[in-house]
mmCIF file of C-alpha atoms and ligand atoms in Angstrom:
data_model
loop_
_atom_site.group_PDB
_atom_site.id
_atom_site.type_symbol
_atom_site.label_atom_id
_atom_site.label_comp_id
_atom_site.label_asym_id
_atom_site.label_seq_id
_atom_site.Cartn_x
_atom_site.Cartn_y
_atom_site.Cartn_z
ATOM 1 C CA MET E 1 86.646 157.895 -72.614
ATOM 2 C CA LYS E 2 84.862 155.133 -70.724
ATOM 3 C CA LYS E 3 87.024 153.513 -68.080
ATOM 4 C CA TRP E 4 86.490 150.305 -66.110
ATOM 5 C CA GLU E 5 88.295 149.375 -62.922
ATOM 6 C CA ILE E 6 88.934 145.660 -62.846
ATOM 7 C CA ALA E 7 90.155 143.543 -59.958
ATOM 8 C CA VAL E 8 92.356 140.764 -61.306
ATOM 9 C CA ILE E 9 92.882 137.491 -59.417
ATOM 10 C CA PRO E 10 95.000 135.072 -61.480
ATOM 11 C CA GLY E 11 94.804 132.489 -58.647
ATOM 12 C CA ASP E 12 96.604 129.184 -59.062
ATOM 13 C CA GLY E 13 98.217 127.004 -61.715
ATOM 14 C CA ILE E 14 97.367 127.930 -65.288
ATOM 15 C CA GLY E 15 95.290 130.846 -63.976
ATOM 16 C CA LYS E 16 98.689 132.552 -63.750
ATOM 17 C CA GLU E 17 99.285 131.851 -67.455
ATOM 18 C CA VAL E 18 95.914 132.481 -69.056
ATOM 19 C CA VAL E 19 94.958 135.611 -67.109
ATOM 20 C CA PRO E 20 97.976 137.661 -68.309
ATOM 21 C CA ALA E 21 97.188 136.407 -71.831
ATOM 22 C CA ALA E 22 93.598 137.644 -71.612
ATOM 23 C CA LEU E 23 94.733 140.974 -70.164
ATOM 24 C CA ASP E 24 96.978 141.458 -73.219
ATOM 25 C CA VAL E 25 93.919 140.863 -75.374
ATOM 26 C CA LEU E 26 91.791 143.303 -73.367
ATOM 27 C CA LYS E 27 94.516 145.966 -73.666
ATOM 28 C CA THR E 28 94.602 145.384 -77.409
ATOM 29 C CA VAL E 29 90.816 145.618 -77.614
ATOM 30 C CA ALA E 30 90.947 148.970 -75.788
ATOM 31 C CA ASP E 31 93.690 150.277 -78.129
ATOM 32 C CA VAL E 32 91.777 149.199 -81.193
ATOM 33 C CA HIS E 33 88.559 150.814 -79.950
ATOM 34 C CA GLY E 34 90.218 154.059 -78.863
ATOM 35 C CA GLY E 35 87.330 155.231 -76.675
ATOM 36 C CA ILE E 36 87.542 152.816 -73.754
ATOM 37 C CA SER E 37 90.171 151.847 -71.228
ATOM 38 C CA PHE E 38 90.701 149.381 -68.405
ATOM 39 C CA SER E 39 92.616 149.740 -65.207
ATOM 40 C CA PHE E 40 93.767 146.400 -63.802
ATOM 41 C CA THR E 41 94.580 145.931 -60.117
ATOM 42 C CA GLU E 42 96.064 142.547 -59.363
ATOM 43 C CA PHE E 43 95.587 140.547 -56.165
ATOM 44 C CA PRO E 44 97.760 137.515 -55.311
ATOM 45 C CA TRP E 45 94.989 135.623 -53.495
ATOM 46 C CA SER E 46 95.497 131.927 -54.096
ATOM 47 C CA CYS E 47 96.751 128.705 -52.515
ATOM 48 C CA ASP E 48 100.249 130.271 -52.367
ATOM 49 C CA TYR E 49 98.724 133.092 -50.367
ATOM 50 C CA TYR E 50 97.019 130.505 -48.136
ATOM 51 C CA MET E 51 100.287 128.751 -47.413
ATOM 52 C CA GLU E 52 101.807 132.024 -46.299
ATOM 53 C CA HIS E 53 98.836 133.538 -44.433
ATOM 54 C CA GLY E 54 96.576 130.620 -43.512
ATOM 55 C CA LYS E 55 93.692 132.081 -45.543
ATOM 56 C CA MET E 56 92.858 132.429 -49.210
ATOM 57 C CA MET E 57 92.367 136.196 -49.022
ATOM 58 C CA PRO E 58 92.729 138.881 -46.349
ATOM 59 C CA ASP E 59 89.836 139.496 -43.942
ATOM 60 C CA ASP E 60 88.980 142.746 -45.708
ATOM 61 C CA GLY E 61 89.337 141.144 -49.165
ATOM 62 C CA LEU E 62 85.668 141.461 -50.050
ATOM 63 C CA GLU E 63 85.631 145.072 -48.855
ATOM 64 C CA THR E 64 88.523 145.746 -51.251
ATOM 65 C CA LEU E 65 86.862 144.001 -54.197
ATOM 66 C CA ARG E 66 83.540 145.722 -53.653
ATOM 67 C CA ASN E 67 84.605 148.969 -55.256
ATOM 68 C CA PHE E 68 85.611 147.485 -58.594
ATOM 69 C CA ASP E 69 83.442 147.358 -61.713
ATOM 70 C CA ALA E 70 84.207 143.669 -62.181
ATOM 71 C CA ILE E 71 86.413 140.837 -60.986
ATOM 72 C CA PHE E 72 88.465 138.912 -63.532
ATOM 73 C CA LEU E 73 89.629 135.597 -62.114
ATOM 74 C CA GLY E 74 91.634 132.672 -63.477
ATOM 75 C CA ALA E 75 91.312 129.520 -61.388
ATOM 76 C CA VAL E 76 91.677 128.403 -57.803
ATOM 77 C CA GLY E 77 93.163 125.173 -56.482
ATOM 78 C CA ASN E 78 96.410 123.438 -55.658
ATOM 79 C CA PRO E 79 95.247 120.128 -54.190
ATOM 80 C CA LYS E 80 98.777 118.943 -53.422
ATOM 81 C CA PHE E 81 99.025 121.531 -50.665
ATOM 82 C CA VAL E 82 95.518 122.801 -49.897
ATOM 83 C CA PRO E 83 92.346 120.645 -49.807
ATOM 84 C CA ASP E 84 90.062 121.706 -52.664
ATOM 85 C CA HIS E 85 87.053 122.477 -50.467
ATOM 86 C CA ILE E 86 89.200 124.869 -48.423
ATOM 87 C CA SER E 87 90.567 126.737 -51.435
ATOM 88 C CA LEU E 88 87.229 126.885 -53.239
ATOM 89 C CA TRP E 89 85.117 127.975 -50.287
ATOM 90 C CA GLY E 90 87.805 130.411 -49.117
ATOM 91 C CA LEU E 91 87.888 132.450 -52.308
ATOM 92 C CA LEU E 92 85.784 131.575 -55.333
ATOM 93 C CA LEU E 93 82.604 130.433 -53.579
ATOM 94 C CA LYS E 94 82.984 133.141 -50.971
ATOM 95 C CA ILE E 95 82.975 135.821 -53.653
ATOM 96 C CA ARG E 96 80.055 134.193 -55.508
ATOM 97 C CA ARG E 97 77.992 134.004 -52.314
ATOM 98 C CA GLU E 98 78.837 137.261 -50.587
ATOM 99 C CA PHE E 99 78.543 139.281 -53.781
ATOM 100 C CA GLU E 100 75.211 137.633 -54.604
ATOM 101 C CA GLN E 101 76.435 136.403 -57.975
ATOM 102 C CA VAL E 102 73.389 134.211 -58.143
ATOM 103 C CA ILE E 103 73.521 133.299 -61.828
ATOM 104 C CA ASN E 104 76.357 131.617 -63.675
ATOM 105 C CA ILE E 105 76.193 131.943 -67.453
ATOM 106 C CA ARG E 106 78.126 129.314 -69.395
ATOM 107 C CA PRO E 107 77.896 129.274 -73.210
ATOM 108 C CA ALA E 108 79.079 126.491 -75.484
ATOM 109 C CA LYS E 109 79.090 126.567 -79.249
ATOM 110 C CA TYR E 110 80.626 124.816 -82.170
ATOM 111 C CA PHE E 111 83.021 126.914 -84.141
ATOM 112 C CA ARG E 112 85.209 126.422 -87.135
ATOM 113 C CA GLY E 113 88.460 124.618 -86.516
ATOM 114 C CA LEU E 114 87.499 123.246 -83.139
ATOM 115 C CA SER E 115 88.411 119.602 -82.674
ATOM 116 C CA SER E 116 85.129 118.323 -81.267
ATOM 117 C CA PRO E 117 85.290 114.665 -80.235
ATOM 118 C CA LEU E 118 81.811 114.281 -81.747
ATOM 119 C CA THR E 119 82.072 112.543 -85.106
ATOM 120 C CA GLU E 120 79.596 114.839 -86.812
ATOM 121 C CA PRO E 121 79.120 117.897 -84.657
ATOM 122 C CA ARG E 122 76.298 120.042 -85.978
ATOM 123 C CA ASP E 123 76.172 123.762 -85.431
ATOM 124 C CA PHE E 124 75.368 123.731 -81.710
ATOM 125 C CA ASP E 125 75.095 126.957 -79.741
ATOM 126 C CA PHE E 126 73.612 126.854 -76.261
ATOM 127 C CA ILE E 127 73.937 128.555 -72.893
ATOM 128 C CA VAL E 128 73.704 126.843 -69.544
ATOM 129 C CA VAL E 129 72.215 129.053 -66.824
ATOM 130 C CA ARG E 130 73.621 127.592 -63.629
ATOM 131 C CA GLU E 131 71.964 128.477 -60.320
ATOM 132 C CA ASN E 132 74.956 129.865 -58.443
ATOM 133 C CA SER E 133 73.948 130.548 -54.863
ATOM 134 C CA GLU E 134 72.506 127.418 -53.267
ATOM 135 C CA GLY E 135 71.317 123.926 -54.232
ATOM 136 C CA GLU E 136 73.714 121.061 -53.667
ATOM 137 C CA TYR E 137 76.470 123.533 -52.746
ATOM 138 C CA SER E 138 75.554 124.222 -49.151
ATOM 139 C CA GLU E 139 77.301 124.366 -45.823
ATOM 140 C CA VAL E 140 74.287 122.811 -44.145
ATOM 141 C CA GLY E 141 75.127 119.447 -42.654
ATOM 142 C CA GLY E 142 77.948 117.970 -40.658
ATOM 143 C CA ARG E 143 79.863 114.936 -39.555
ATOM 144 C CA ILE E 144 79.570 112.985 -36.333
ATOM 145 C CA HIS E 145 81.112 109.883 -34.798
ATOM 146 C CA ARG E 146 84.299 108.212 -35.895
ATOM 147 C CA GLY E 147 85.289 104.955 -37.459
ATOM 148 C CA GLU E 148 82.561 102.513 -38.419
ATOM 149 C CA ASP E 149 79.879 104.795 -36.981
ATOM 150 C CA GLU E 150 80.998 107.892 -38.836
ATOM 151 C CA ILE E 151 78.195 109.819 -40.549
ATOM 152 C CA ALA E 152 78.407 112.644 -43.096
ATOM 153 C CA ILE E 153 75.263 114.618 -43.912
ATOM 154 C CA GLN E 154 75.119 117.188 -46.696
ATOM 155 C CA ASN E 155 71.836 118.996 -47.203
ATOM 156 C CA ALA E 156 70.804 120.471 -50.515
ATOM 157 C CA VAL E 157 69.001 123.782 -50.161
ATOM 158 C CA PHE E 158 66.514 124.894 -52.805
ATOM 159 C CA THR E 159 64.571 128.080 -52.137
ATOM 160 C CA ARG E 160 61.634 129.181 -54.248
ATOM 161 C CA LYS E 161 63.326 132.551 -54.615
ATOM 162 C CA GLY E 162 66.641 131.161 -55.875
ATOM 163 C CA THR E 163 65.062 128.533 -58.112
ATOM 164 C CA GLU E 164 62.576 130.911 -59.673
ATOM 165 C CA ARG E 165 65.254 133.560 -60.191
ATOM 166 C CA ALA E 166 67.467 131.191 -62.179
ATOM 167 C CA MET E 167 64.532 130.020 -64.265
ATOM 168 C CA ARG E 168 63.256 133.519 -65.018
ATOM 169 C CA TYR E 169 66.780 134.512 -66.044
ATOM 170 C CA ALA E 170 66.832 131.546 -68.433
ATOM 171 C CA PHE E 171 63.460 132.471 -69.968
ATOM 172 C CA GLU E 172 64.439 136.119 -70.405
ATOM 173 C CA LEU E 173 67.684 135.019 -72.055
ATOM 174 C CA ALA E 174 65.808 132.612 -74.332
ATOM 175 C CA ARG E 175 63.628 135.506 -75.511
ATOM 176 C CA LYS E 176 66.761 137.128 -76.917
ATOM 177 C CA ARG E 177 67.770 133.849 -78.584
ATOM 178 C CA LYS E 178 65.876 130.903 -80.038
ATOM 179 C CA ARG E 179 63.053 130.936 -77.475
ATOM 180 C CA HIS E 180 63.654 127.529 -76.000
ATOM 181 C CA VAL E 181 64.426 126.554 -72.391
ATOM 182 C CA THR E 182 65.358 123.095 -71.167
ATOM 183 C CA SER E 183 65.132 122.258 -67.480
ATOM 184 C CA ALA E 184 67.670 119.847 -65.982
ATOM 185 C CA THR E 185 65.857 117.780 -63.381
ATOM 186 C CA LYS E 186 66.157 114.487 -61.533
ATOM 187 C CA SER E 187 62.725 114.247 -59.997
ATOM 188 C CA ASN E 188 62.633 110.483 -60.308
ATOM 189 C CA GLY E 189 65.485 109.868 -57.866
ATOM 190 C CA ILE E 190 65.784 113.020 -55.779
ATOM 191 C CA PHE E 191 62.608 112.890 -53.752
ATOM 192 C CA HIS E 192 62.094 116.405 -52.367
ATOM 193 C CA THR E 193 64.105 119.095 -54.108
ATOM 194 C CA MET E 194 63.678 117.966 -57.700
ATOM 195 C CA PRO E 195 59.884 117.588 -57.740
ATOM 196 C CA PHE E 196 59.947 121.085 -56.203
ATOM 197 C CA TRP E 197 62.259 122.212 -59.025
ATOM 198 C CA ASP E 198 59.766 120.815 -61.588
ATOM 199 C CA GLU E 199 56.843 122.593 -59.914
ATOM 200 C CA VAL E 200 58.613 125.938 -59.963
ATOM 201 C CA PHE E 201 59.546 125.383 -63.616
ATOM 202 C CA ALA E 202 55.889 124.677 -64.468
ATOM 203 C CA ASP E 203 54.853 127.872 -62.626
ATOM 204 C CA VAL E 204 57.463 130.076 -64.294
ATOM 205 C CA LYS E 205 56.910 128.813 -67.828
ATOM 206 C CA ARG E 206 53.273 129.884 -67.646
ATOM 207 C CA ASP E 207 54.538 133.475 -67.754
ATOM 208 C CA TYR E 208 56.447 132.810 -70.987
ATOM 209 C CA PRO E 209 53.941 131.283 -73.433
ATOM 210 C CA ASP E 210 56.146 132.467 -76.313
ATOM 211 C CA VAL E 211 59.043 130.258 -75.168
ATOM 212 C CA ALA E 212 59.031 126.501 -75.851
ATOM 213 C CA THR E 213 60.274 124.186 -73.126
ATOM 214 C CA ALA E 214 61.583 120.716 -72.424
ATOM 215 C CA SER E 215 62.497 118.949 -69.219
ATOM 216 C CA TYR E 216 64.878 116.013 -68.963
ATOM 217 C CA HIS E 217 66.423 114.067 -66.146
ATOM 218 C CA ILE E 218 70.046 115.054 -65.840
ATOM 219 C CA ASP E 219 71.363 111.625 -66.849
ATOM 220 C CA ALA E 220 69.443 111.633 -70.142
ATOM 221 C CA LEU E 221 70.258 115.300 -70.688
ATOM 222 C CA ALA E 222 73.978 114.628 -70.299
ATOM 223 C CA ALA E 223 73.679 111.986 -73.006
ATOM 224 C CA PHE E 224 71.744 114.392 -75.273
ATOM 225 C CA PHE E 225 74.585 116.903 -74.956
ATOM 226 C CA VAL E 226 76.676 114.287 -76.728
ATOM 227 C CA THR E 227 74.139 112.891 -79.196
ATOM 228 C CA ARG E 228 72.242 116.059 -80.223
ATOM 229 C CA PRO E 229 73.703 119.241 -78.687
ATOM 230 C CA HIS E 230 72.362 121.323 -81.616
ATOM 231 C CA THR E 231 68.812 120.927 -80.245
ATOM 232 C CA PHE E 232 69.476 123.079 -77.156
ATOM 233 C CA ASP E 233 69.170 126.827 -76.734
ATOM 234 C CA VAL E 234 69.066 127.756 -73.021
ATOM 235 C CA VAL E 235 69.428 125.090 -70.346
ATOM 236 C CA VAL E 236 68.611 125.915 -66.732
ATOM 237 C CA ALA E 237 70.229 123.766 -64.073
ATOM 238 C CA SER E 238 70.907 123.577 -60.368
ATOM 239 C CA ASN E 239 74.353 124.413 -59.039
ATOM 240 C CA LEU E 240 75.809 120.904 -59.268
ATOM 241 C CA PHE E 241 74.031 119.806 -62.440
ATOM 242 C CA GLY E 242 75.105 123.053 -64.110
ATOM 243 C CA ASP E 243 78.667 122.467 -62.991
ATOM 244 C CA ILE E 244 78.792 119.005 -64.529
ATOM 245 C CA LEU E 245 76.942 119.933 -67.726
ATOM 246 C CA THR E 246 79.349 122.773 -68.457
ATOM 247 C CA ASP E 247 82.507 120.672 -68.334
ATOM 248 C CA LEU E 248 80.659 118.464 -70.804
ATOM 249 C CA GLY E 249 79.805 121.550 -72.876
ATOM 250 C CA GLY E 250 83.534 122.312 -72.963
ATOM 251 C CA ALA E 251 84.389 118.738 -73.888
ATOM 252 C CA ILE E 252 82.074 118.626 -76.914
ATOM 253 C CA MET E 253 83.533 121.920 -78.137
ATOM 254 C CA GLY E 254 86.899 120.195 -78.182
ATOM 255 C CA SER E 255 88.357 121.165 -74.813
ATOM 256 C CA ILE E 256 87.343 122.437 -71.468
ATOM 257 C CA GLY E 257 90.136 124.972 -72.023
ATOM 258 C CA ILE E 258 87.793 127.020 -74.214
ATOM 259 C CA ALA E 259 84.674 127.248 -72.065
ATOM 260 C CA PRO E 260 83.876 130.705 -70.629
ATOM 261 C CA ALA E 261 81.734 131.735 -67.669
ATOM 262 C CA ALA E 262 80.232 134.791 -66.003
ATOM 263 C CA ASN E 263 79.053 134.963 -62.383
ATOM 264 C CA ILE E 264 76.390 137.629 -62.519
ATOM 265 C CA ASN E 265 75.254 139.854 -59.675
ATOM 266 C CA VAL E 266 71.741 140.591 -60.871
ATOM 267 C CA ASN E 267 70.716 143.213 -58.289
ATOM 268 C CA GLY E 268 73.593 145.580 -59.077
ATOM 269 C CA LYS E 269 74.776 145.733 -55.456
ATOM 270 C CA TYR E 270 78.146 144.099 -56.051
ATOM 271 C CA PRO E 271 80.545 143.509 -58.924
ATOM 272 C CA SER E 272 80.109 140.464 -61.137
ATOM 273 C CA MET E 273 82.963 138.018 -61.588
ATOM 274 C CA PHE E 274 84.306 136.599 -64.828
ATOM 275 C CA GLU E 275 86.276 133.334 -64.788
ATOM 276 C CA PRO E 276 86.451 130.413 -67.198
ATOM 277 C CA VAL E 277 84.834 127.046 -66.501
ATOM 278 C CA HIS E 278 88.147 125.221 -66.166
ATOM 279 C CA GLY E 279 90.337 124.921 -63.095
ATOM 280 C CA SER E 280 94.031 125.374 -62.367
ATOM 281 C CA ALA E 281 95.066 122.300 -64.409
ATOM 282 C CA PRO E 282 98.085 121.333 -62.288
ATOM 283 C CA ASP E 283 98.917 118.613 -64.843
ATOM 284 C CA ILE E 284 99.947 121.146 -67.499
ATOM 285 C CA TYR E 285 100.889 124.156 -65.384
ATOM 286 C CA GLY E 286 104.286 125.686 -66.166
ATOM 287 C CA LYS E 287 104.583 124.252 -69.669
ATOM 288 C CA GLY E 288 103.277 127.319 -71.488
ATOM 289 C CA ILE E 289 100.657 125.273 -73.335
ATOM 290 C CA ALA E 290 97.454 126.141 -71.471
ATOM 291 C CA ASN E 291 94.674 127.120 -73.825
ATOM 292 C CA PRO E 292 94.009 130.843 -73.243
ATOM 293 C CA ILE E 293 90.699 130.853 -75.156
ATOM 294 C CA GLY E 294 88.477 130.042 -72.152
ATOM 295 C CA GLN E 295 89.885 133.072 -70.358
ATOM 296 C CA ILE E 296 89.777 135.267 -73.478
ATOM 297 C CA TRP E 297 86.179 134.300 -74.313
ATOM 298 C CA THR E 298 85.423 135.066 -70.652
ATOM 299 C CA ALA E 299 86.819 138.565 -71.302
ATOM 300 C CA LYS E 300 84.286 138.793 -74.139
ATOM 301 C CA LEU E 301 81.488 138.028 -71.659
ATOM 302 C CA MET E 302 82.834 140.857 -69.481
ATOM 303 C CA LEU E 303 82.741 143.235 -72.482
ATOM 304 C CA ASP E 304 79.117 142.205 -73.109
ATOM 305 C CA HIS E 305 78.343 142.863 -69.450
ATOM 306 C CA PHE E 306 79.778 146.373 -69.816
ATOM 307 C CA GLY E 307 77.457 146.931 -72.769
ATOM 308 C CA GLU E 308 80.265 146.667 -75.349
ATOM 309 C CA GLU E 309 78.547 143.916 -77.299
ATOM 310 C CA GLU E 310 79.930 144.938 -80.658
ATOM 311 C CA LEU E 311 83.481 144.666 -79.346
ATOM 312 C CA GLY E 312 82.593 141.357 -77.716
ATOM 313 C CA ALA E 313 81.333 140.014 -81.032
ATOM 314 C CA LEU E 314 84.513 141.184 -82.783
ATOM 315 C CA LEU E 315 86.611 139.391 -80.176
ATOM 316 C CA LEU E 316 84.703 136.109 -80.498
ATOM 317 C CA GLN E 317 84.906 136.315 -84.292
ATOM 318 C CA THR E 318 88.660 136.808 -84.032
ATOM 319 C CA ILE E 319 89.040 133.799 -81.718
ATOM 320 C CA GLU E 320 87.068 131.707 -84.229
ATOM 321 C CA ASP E 321 89.250 132.841 -87.112
ATOM 322 C CA VAL E 322 92.402 131.884 -85.238
ATOM 323 C CA THR E 323 91.179 128.370 -84.405
ATOM 324 C CA ALA E 324 89.813 127.969 -87.953
ATOM 325 C CA ASP E 325 93.308 128.644 -89.246
ATOM 326 C CA GLY E 326 94.676 125.890 -87.024
ATOM 327 C CA ILE E 327 96.540 128.035 -84.512
ATOM 328 C CA LYS E 328 95.643 125.882 -81.516
ATOM 329 C CA THR E 329 97.137 124.615 -78.287
ATOM 330 C CA PRO E 330 97.744 120.850 -77.779
ATOM 331 C CA ASP E 331 94.408 120.249 -75.979
ATOM 332 C CA LEU E 332 92.758 121.093 -79.332
ATOM 333 C CA GLY E 333 95.202 118.946 -81.259
ATOM 334 C CA GLY E 334 97.507 121.822 -82.233
ATOM 335 C CA THR E 335 101.113 122.671 -81.447
ATOM 336 C CA ALA E 336 100.853 126.361 -80.579
ATOM 337 C CA THR E 337 101.744 127.761 -77.165
ATOM 338 C CA THR E 338 99.592 129.967 -74.934
ATOM 339 C CA LYS E 339 101.647 132.913 -76.093
ATOM 340 C CA GLU E 340 101.378 132.146 -79.805
ATOM 341 C CA VAL E 341 97.583 131.845 -79.698
ATOM 342 C CA THR E 342 97.322 135.061 -77.692
ATOM 343 C CA GLU E 343 99.665 137.001 -79.978
ATOM 344 C CA GLU E 344 97.797 135.827 -83.045
ATOM 345 C CA ILE E 345 94.484 136.992 -81.598
ATOM 346 C CA CYS E 346 96.024 140.392 -80.721
ATOM 347 C CA ARG E 347 97.644 140.712 -84.153
ATOM 348 C CA ARG E 348 94.361 140.090 -85.943
ATOM 349 C CA LEU E 349 92.479 142.457 -83.670
ATOM 350 C CA ARG E 350 94.987 145.193 -84.539
ATOM 351 C CA LYS E 351 94.661 144.437 -88.233
ATOM 352 C CA ARG E 352 90.894 144.782 -87.996
ATOM 353 C CA GLY E 353 90.961 147.902 -85.864
HETATM 354 N N1 NAD D 401 86.579 127.788 -61.124
HETATM 355 C C1 NAD D 401 87.707 127.300 -60.652
HETATM 356 O O1 NAD D 401 88.568 128.029 -60.219
HETATM 357 C C2 NAD D 401 87.927 125.822 -60.696
HETATM 358 C C3 NAD D 401 87.215 125.033 -61.602
HETATM 359 C C4 NAD D 401 87.483 123.662 -61.662
HETATM 360 C C5 NAD D 401 88.452 123.126 -60.850
HETATM 361 N N2 NAD D 401 89.122 123.938 -59.975
HETATM 362 C C6 NAD D 401 90.268 123.425 -59.201
HETATM 363 O O2 NAD D 401 91.347 123.187 -60.113
HETATM 364 C C7 NAD D 401 92.118 122.072 -59.694
HETATM 365 C C8 NAD D 401 92.201 121.027 -60.779
HETATM 366 O O3 NAD D 401 90.886 120.507 -61.000
HETATM 367 P P1 NAD D 401 90.503 119.501 -62.169
HETATM 368 O O4 NAD D 401 91.739 118.802 -62.625
HETATM 369 O O5 NAD D 401 89.354 118.744 -61.702
HETATM 370 O O6 NAD D 401 89.946 120.442 -63.346
HETATM 371 P P2 NAD D 401 90.726 121.347 -64.417
HETATM 372 O O7 NAD D 401 89.703 122.072 -65.181
HETATM 373 O O8 NAD D 401 91.777 122.152 -63.772
HETATM 374 O O9 NAD D 401 91.451 120.281 -65.392
HETATM 375 C C9 NAD D 401 90.769 119.195 -66.020
HETATM 376 C C10 NAD D 401 91.548 118.764 -67.282
HETATM 377 O O10 NAD D 401 91.390 119.765 -68.299
HETATM 378 C C11 NAD D 401 92.640 120.277 -68.704
HETATM 379 N N3 NAD D 401 92.528 121.737 -68.864
HETATM 380 C C12 NAD D 401 91.844 122.590 -68.054
HETATM 381 N N4 NAD D 401 91.981 123.849 -68.499
HETATM 382 C C13 NAD D 401 92.758 123.796 -69.593
HETATM 383 C C14 NAD D 401 93.267 124.782 -70.480
HETATM 384 N N5 NAD D 401 92.981 126.089 -70.345
HETATM 385 N N6 NAD D 401 94.061 124.381 -71.497
HETATM 386 C C15 NAD D 401 94.343 123.087 -71.684
HETATM 387 N N7 NAD D 401 93.894 122.102 -70.871
HETATM 388 C C16 NAD D 401 93.116 122.456 -69.829
HETATM 389 C C17 NAD D 401 93.609 119.947 -67.583
HETATM 390 O O11 NAD D 401 94.932 119.874 -68.063
HETATM 391 C C18 NAD D 401 93.051 118.633 -67.041
HETATM 392 O O12 NAD D 401 93.563 117.551 -67.784
HETATM 393 C C19 NAD D 401 91.446 121.595 -58.388
HETATM 394 O O13 NAD D 401 92.106 122.209 -57.338
HETATM 395 C C20 NAD D 401 90.021 122.106 -58.506
HETATM 396 O O14 NAD D 401 89.377 122.300 -57.277
HETATM 397 C C21 NAD D 401 88.884 125.259 -59.897
HETATM 398 O O1 MLT D 402 82.341 123.655 -58.340
HETATM 399 C C1 MLT D 402 82.612 124.808 -58.690
HETATM 400 O O2 MLT D 402 81.752 125.667 -58.824
HETATM 401 C C2 MLT D 402 84.029 125.138 -58.980
HETATM 402 C C3 MLT D 402 84.375 124.838 -60.388
HETATM 403 O O3 MLT D 402 84.283 123.474 -60.683
HETATM 404 C C4 MLT D 402 83.571 125.656 -61.350
HETATM 405 O O4 MLT D 402 82.983 125.075 -62.243
HETATM 406 O O5 MLT D 402 83.586 126.897 -61.239
HETATM 407 K K1 K D 403 87.953 129.090 -63.306
HETATM 408 MN MN1 MN D 404 83.246 123.062 -62.540
#
């Protein structure tokens, strides 16, 4: 019996609704398989925790998480009570940085029954490889003076190591797919870092003559995600560009509530973290209608990471069947609740198993 120890952080808002849903699915997957099991240890680290303790997680939080095989997280943020940069940097970004989860994998694909806002969505299926450790997300900078003279400076940090690592990851991934990598740049407007990004891309692609490439400025690329998403395979992007592109990836699938993500520690020193693209959605929290598919598809990425790709494929197929049959939450134009979608996925998994 293979057993994985998973640290579970539901976090805030709908994280507290979709994480339990995905855990039900993972338990069902384990039952159906028979030869694997999960042990889930839950941590209440969140904005609620912040309001009680003045921090998003205890001082030894990372020490505690370190021993797990993976971290399964919902979403972080309750902007009514805690500024978003405090909650994000105090938990999510802290884990990504300290645990060297330098790559963020974010797939998007068209599947049957999804209510894409595109009038004629073709069969798109791409993965955004988001650089996850530096770039525009940096603590380098500061603020001085007050009033009219106030200045805010935010420095973007692009290292050759980090840039090349993300690009190589994208090329290796493309080799297992359709052998195409698109680089998201903005070297016309961003004077230093983006020409550097282009140079590193040109260097790296020389090592992958079997992989075709394209490079677009991020503004044009965003438009292409809408007008011809089926032409992309792997897209490599900086931290901020990848962030924006992947909400868009969710949107063209029909809802950001479906989009999954994996924060990968590539050197094996620390656990990886699995959390969907979406946030805590305070506007729908508590209504029982959050789409659980983003979190459940994220569980599939965790299964893949554990080497259980066959199970992962079965899970994704089951999700597709459920949406194809119209069992969908309101964000996808349906009337089903979080619970109904989850139960239907579990029921079908059991039937298959
Ligand atoms: N990785 C994360 O934990 C993460 C990601 C994004 C935002 N946030 C935080 O979440 C909070 C809200 O941010 P936001 O509103 O910009 O983004 P959001 O992703 O929470 O919500 C954007 C829109 O999408 C909808 N939505 C999101 N997930 C959904 C789901 N599963 N089912 C149905 N609808 C869904 C919401 O109702 C909302 O209308 C902020 O505090 C922000 O910092 C956290
Ligand atoms: O900016 C971030 O990385 C937080 C959130 O928007 C995400 O996409 O994970
Ligand atoms: K999330
Ligand atoms: Mn985001």
